[in-house]
Amino acid sequence: MIKITRPNKVAFPPPTATSYMPSLTISCASKPPPVARGLPITVEYTATTTVADVKGHIAAKFPNFYVARQKLSLKIDKANLDDEKRIVDLVGEKGGELQVKDLGRQISWRTVFLIEYAGPLIIHPLIYHFPQLWYGRNVSHSQLQKDLDGRLFHYQFAELSNLCTHLTLRSLRPPNSRVRAIPYGYGFSLISCPNYFFETLGWTVVTVMTGSIAAAVFLAVSTTQMALWAIKKHKNYKKEFGKEYPRGRYAMIPFIL
């Protein structure tokens, strides 16, 4: 006698609801740039996705279209979007569209700083102390040249001091963040913007060294502009940090401005 058994029923788990993630379209106002021929693209986002995250996704999709080269804006407003803005706050929870613009090739601020400040500190000593490399013979320096070389020391002091203040400001902000803090240290005991003060000091030395009218005009214009920036930043520091901000600091020039 053959006994027939029925197979046990297999119980499958009930289907689970899939979580919905809204999608964001990244397009261009005109034709796609050469570094991102594949635009437009679609990016899914969550409640915590930021503009910086979207830029990173674009850079991962198009490696030559790196973050510093991108400008993201709303389709109805061409203003540049802050990296810390959440996408859900910009387009809502049901999806939307942002437009990206290619800003062209960019160089880092570090490179700009090295070219602008380290260049004169290196080029002049090379020409002054090793003239045979450039003129093919030794050159006897006049007393005027020796006086100018002495004044160059003051220029080097100003630019190296400027470098120190920039490094202090950079150390206040963690990578990929816009967190602000009160700066302390070299140059900050009396003024809020010592970088502008040392920049002005450096160009003052250049103007005295060269006696150039063009240098004097540049000094006047640049100092005026930096003073306006310093006053604005000084007010923002006092407004943001209130009583925590050190009293007695000036904006740019100790005991004057």
Coordinates of C-alpha atoms in Angstrom, one line a residue:
M1 CA 0.0 0.0 0.0
I2 CA 1.4 3.3 -1.1
K3 CA 1.0 6.2 1.2
I4 CA 0.7 9.6 -0.5
T5 CA 1.8 12.6 1.6
R6 CA 1.1 16.1 0.6
P7 CA 3.9 18.6 0.8
N8 CA 3.8 21.1 3.6
K9 CA 2.6 24.5 2.7
V10 CA 5.3 27.1 2.5
A11 CA 4.4 30.3 4.3
F12 CA 5.8 33.4 2.5
P13 CA 6.2 36.6 4.5
P14 CA 3.7 39.2 3.6
P15 CA 5.0 41.8 1.1
T16 CA 6.5 44.8 2.7
A17 CA 5.8 48.3 1.4
T18 CA 8.8 49.8 -0.4
S19 CA 10.0 53.1 0.9
Y20 CA 9.5 55.9 -1.6
M21 CA 12.5 58.1 -2.4
P22 CA 11.7 61.2 -4.4
S23 CA 13.9 62.0 -7.4
L24 CA 15.6 65.2 -8.4
T25 CA 16.4 66.1 -12.0
I26 CA 19.7 67.8 -12.6
S27 CA 19.5 69.7 -15.9
C28 CA 21.2 72.6 -17.7
A29 CA 19.7 75.9 -18.8
S30 CA 21.4 75.5 -22.2
K31 CA 23.3 72.6 -23.8
P32 CA 25.3 70.3 -21.4
P33 CA 28.9 71.3 -20.9
P34 CA 31.7 69.2 -22.4
V35 CA 32.6 67.8 -19.0
A36 CA 29.0 66.5 -18.5
R37 CA 27.6 65.4 -21.8
G38 CA 25.3 63.0 -20.1
L39 CA 23.1 65.6 -18.5
P40 CA 20.3 65.7 -17.5
I41 CA 20.4 63.0 -14.8
T42 CA 18.2 61.9 -12.0
V43 CA 19.2 61.7 -8.4
E44 CA 17.2 60.2 -5.5
Y45 CA 17.3 62.1 -2.3
T46 CA 16.2 61.7 1.3
A47 CA 15.2 64.2 4.1
T48 CA 18.9 64.8 4.9
T49 CA 20.4 65.1 1.4
T50 CA 22.1 68.5 0.9
V51 CA 23.2 70.5 -2.1
A52 CA 26.8 69.4 -1.3
D53 CA 25.6 65.7 -1.5
V54 CA 24.1 66.4 -4.9
K55 CA 27.3 68.1 -6.1
G56 CA 29.2 65.0 -5.0
H57 CA 26.9 62.7 -6.9
I58 CA 27.4 64.8 -10.1
A59 CA 31.2 64.7 -9.6
A60 CA 31.1 61.0 -9.2
K61 CA 29.0 60.6 -12.4
F62 CA 31.2 63.1 -14.3
P63 CA 34.8 63.1 -12.8
N64 CA 35.9 66.1 -14.7
F65 CA 32.9 68.1 -13.5
Y66 CA 34.3 68.4 -10.0
V67 CA 32.5 70.1 -7.1
A68 CA 34.3 73.5 -7.3
R69 CA 33.3 73.8 -10.9
Q70 CA 29.6 73.4 -10.3
K71 CA 26.9 76.0 -9.5
L72 CA 23.5 74.7 -8.6
S73 CA 20.4 76.8 -8.6
L74 CA 16.6 76.5 -8.7
K75 CA 15.0 76.6 -12.1
I76 CA 13.0 79.7 -11.2
D77 CA 15.9 81.5 -9.4
K78 CA 19.5 81.6 -10.7
A79 CA 21.0 82.4 -7.3
N80 CA 23.8 80.0 -6.2
L81 CA 22.5 77.5 -3.6
D82 CA 24.5 77.1 -0.3
D83 CA 26.0 73.7 0.1
E84 CA 24.4 73.2 3.5
K85 CA 20.8 73.6 2.1
R86 CA 18.6 70.5 2.3
I87 CA 17.1 69.5 -1.0
V88 CA 13.7 68.8 0.6
D89 CA 13.6 72.4 1.8
L90 CA 14.3 73.6 -1.7
V91 CA 12.0 71.4 -3.9
G92 CA 9.8 69.6 -1.4
E93 CA 9.1 66.0 -0.7
K94 CA 7.7 65.0 -4.1
G95 CA 10.7 65.7 -6.3
G96 CA 11.8 68.6 -8.4
E97 CA 14.5 70.0 -10.6
L98 CA 17.8 71.9 -10.1
Q99 CA 19.9 73.4 -12.8
V100 CA 23.7 73.1 -12.8
K101 CA 26.1 75.5 -14.5
D102 CA 29.7 74.9 -15.4
L103 CA 31.9 77.6 -13.9
G104 CA 34.9 76.5 -15.9
R105 CA 38.3 75.4 -14.7
Q106 CA 39.0 76.3 -11.1
I107 CA 42.2 76.4 -9.0
S108 CA 42.3 76.0 -5.3
W109 CA 42.7 78.9 -2.9
R110 CA 45.9 77.2 -1.7
T111 CA 47.4 77.5 -5.2
V112 CA 46.3 81.1 -5.5
F113 CA 47.9 82.0 -2.2
L114 CA 51.1 80.2 -3.0
I115 CA 51.4 82.0 -6.4
E116 CA 50.5 85.4 -5.0
Y117 CA 52.6 85.4 -1.8
A118 CA 55.3 82.7 -2.1
G119 CA 56.2 83.8 -5.6
P120 CA 57.7 87.2 -4.7
L121 CA 59.4 85.7 -1.6
I122 CA 61.2 83.2 -3.8
I123 CA 61.7 85.0 -7.1
H124 CA 63.4 88.2 -5.8
P125 CA 66.1 86.4 -3.6
L126 CA 66.9 84.0 -6.5
I127 CA 67.5 87.0 -8.9
Y128 CA 69.3 89.1 -6.3
H129 CA 71.6 86.5 -4.8
F130 CA 72.2 84.3 -7.9
P131 CA 72.5 86.8 -10.8
Q132 CA 74.9 84.5 -12.7
L133 CA 72.0 82.2 -13.3
W134 CA 70.0 84.9 -15.1
Y135 CA 72.6 87.3 -16.5
G136 CA 75.5 84.8 -17.1
R137 CA 77.8 86.9 -14.8
N138 CA 78.0 88.3 -11.3
V139 CA 76.4 91.7 -10.8
S140 CA 77.6 94.2 -8.2
H141 CA 74.6 95.6 -6.3
S142 CA 74.3 99.3 -5.8
Q143 CA 73.5 100.9 -2.4
L144 CA 70.0 101.5 -3.6
Q145 CA 69.5 97.8 -4.4
K146 CA 70.9 97.0 -0.9
D147 CA 68.5 99.4 0.7
L148 CA 65.6 97.9 -1.3
D149 CA 66.7 94.4 -0.3
G150 CA 66.6 95.5 3.3
R151 CA 63.0 96.8 2.8
L152 CA 62.1 93.5 1.3
F153 CA 62.5 91.9 4.7
H154 CA 59.5 94.0 5.9
Y155 CA 57.5 92.8 2.9
Q156 CA 58.4 89.2 3.7
F157 CA 57.4 89.8 7.3
A158 CA 54.0 91.1 6.2
E159 CA 53.3 88.3 3.8
L160 CA 54.4 85.6 6.2
S161 CA 52.2 87.2 8.9
N162 CA 49.4 87.2 6.4
L163 CA 50.0 83.4 5.8
C164 CA 49.8 82.8 9.6
T165 CA 46.4 84.5 9.9
H166 CA 45.0 82.6 6.9
L167 CA 46.1 79.3 8.5
T168 CA 44.4 80.3 11.7
L169 CA 41.1 81.1 9.9
R170 CA 41.3 77.9 8.0
S171 CA 41.8 75.8 11.2
L172 CA 38.5 77.2 12.6
R173 CA 36.4 75.5 10.0
P174 CA 36.2 71.7 9.7
P175 CA 36.4 70.3 6.2
N176 CA 33.2 70.6 4.1
S177 CA 31.6 72.8 6.7
R178 CA 30.7 76.5 7.2
V179 CA 30.9 76.5 10.9
R180 CA 32.1 79.8 12.3
A181 CA 34.1 80.4 15.4
I182 CA 35.9 83.3 17.1
P183 CA 39.5 83.5 15.8
Y184 CA 42.4 83.9 18.3
G185 CA 46.1 83.9 18.1
Y186 CA 48.8 85.8 16.2
G187 CA 47.4 89.0 14.8
F188 CA 43.9 88.7 16.3
S189 CA 44.5 90.2 19.7
L190 CA 43.7 93.8 18.5
I191 CA 41.9 93.4 15.2
S192 CA 39.3 91.2 13.7
C193 CA 40.9 91.0 10.2
P194 CA 44.7 91.0 10.5
N195 CA 44.9 89.4 7.1
Y196 CA 43.8 92.7 5.6
F197 CA 46.1 94.6 7.8
F198 CA 49.2 92.6 6.8
E199 CA 48.1 92.7 3.2
T200 CA 48.0 96.5 3.4
L201 CA 51.4 96.6 5.1
G202 CA 52.9 94.5 2.4
W203 CA 51.7 96.8 -0.4
T204 CA 52.8 99.8 1.6
V205 CA 56.3 98.4 1.5
V206 CA 56.1 97.7 -2.2
T207 CA 55.0 101.3 -2.8
V208 CA 57.8 102.7 -0.8
M209 CA 60.4 100.4 -2.5
T210 CA 59.3 101.2 -6.0
G211 CA 58.1 104.8 -5.7
S212 CA 55.6 103.8 -8.4
I213 CA 52.4 105.9 -8.8
A214 CA 50.7 102.8 -10.1
A215 CA 51.6 101.0 -6.9
A216 CA 50.4 103.9 -4.8
V217 CA 47.0 103.9 -6.6
F218 CA 46.7 100.2 -6.2
L219 CA 47.5 100.6 -2.5
A220 CA 44.8 103.2 -2.0
V221 CA 42.1 101.3 -3.9
S222 CA 42.9 97.9 -2.3
T223 CA 43.1 99.4 1.2
T224 CA 39.8 101.1 0.8
Q225 CA 38.1 97.9 -0.4
M226 CA 39.7 95.8 2.3
A227 CA 38.6 98.3 4.9
L228 CA 35.0 98.0 3.8
W229 CA 35.3 94.2 4.0
A230 CA 36.9 94.4 7.4
I231 CA 34.2 96.7 8.8
K232 CA 31.5 94.3 7.5
K233 CA 33.1 91.2 8.9
H234 CA 33.8 93.0 12.3
K235 CA 30.1 93.8 12.6
N236 CA 29.1 90.3 11.6
Y237 CA 31.4 88.8 14.3
K238 CA 29.9 91.1 17.0
K239 CA 26.4 90.3 15.8
E240 CA 26.9 86.6 15.7
F241 CA 28.9 86.0 18.9
G242 CA 27.5 88.9 21.0
K243 CA 29.1 89.2 24.4
E244 CA 31.4 86.3 23.7
Y245 CA 33.3 88.3 21.1
P246 CA 36.4 90.1 22.7
R247 CA 35.8 93.7 23.4
G248 CA 38.3 96.2 22.3
R249 CA 39.1 94.7 19.0
Y250 CA 39.2 97.0 16.0
A251 CA 38.2 96.0 12.5
M252 CA 41.4 96.3 10.5
I253 CA 44.0 98.8 11.9
P254 CA 44.9 98.8 15.6
F255 CA 43.5 101.8 17.5
I256 CA 42.4 103.5 14.3
L257 CA 39.8 101.5 12.3

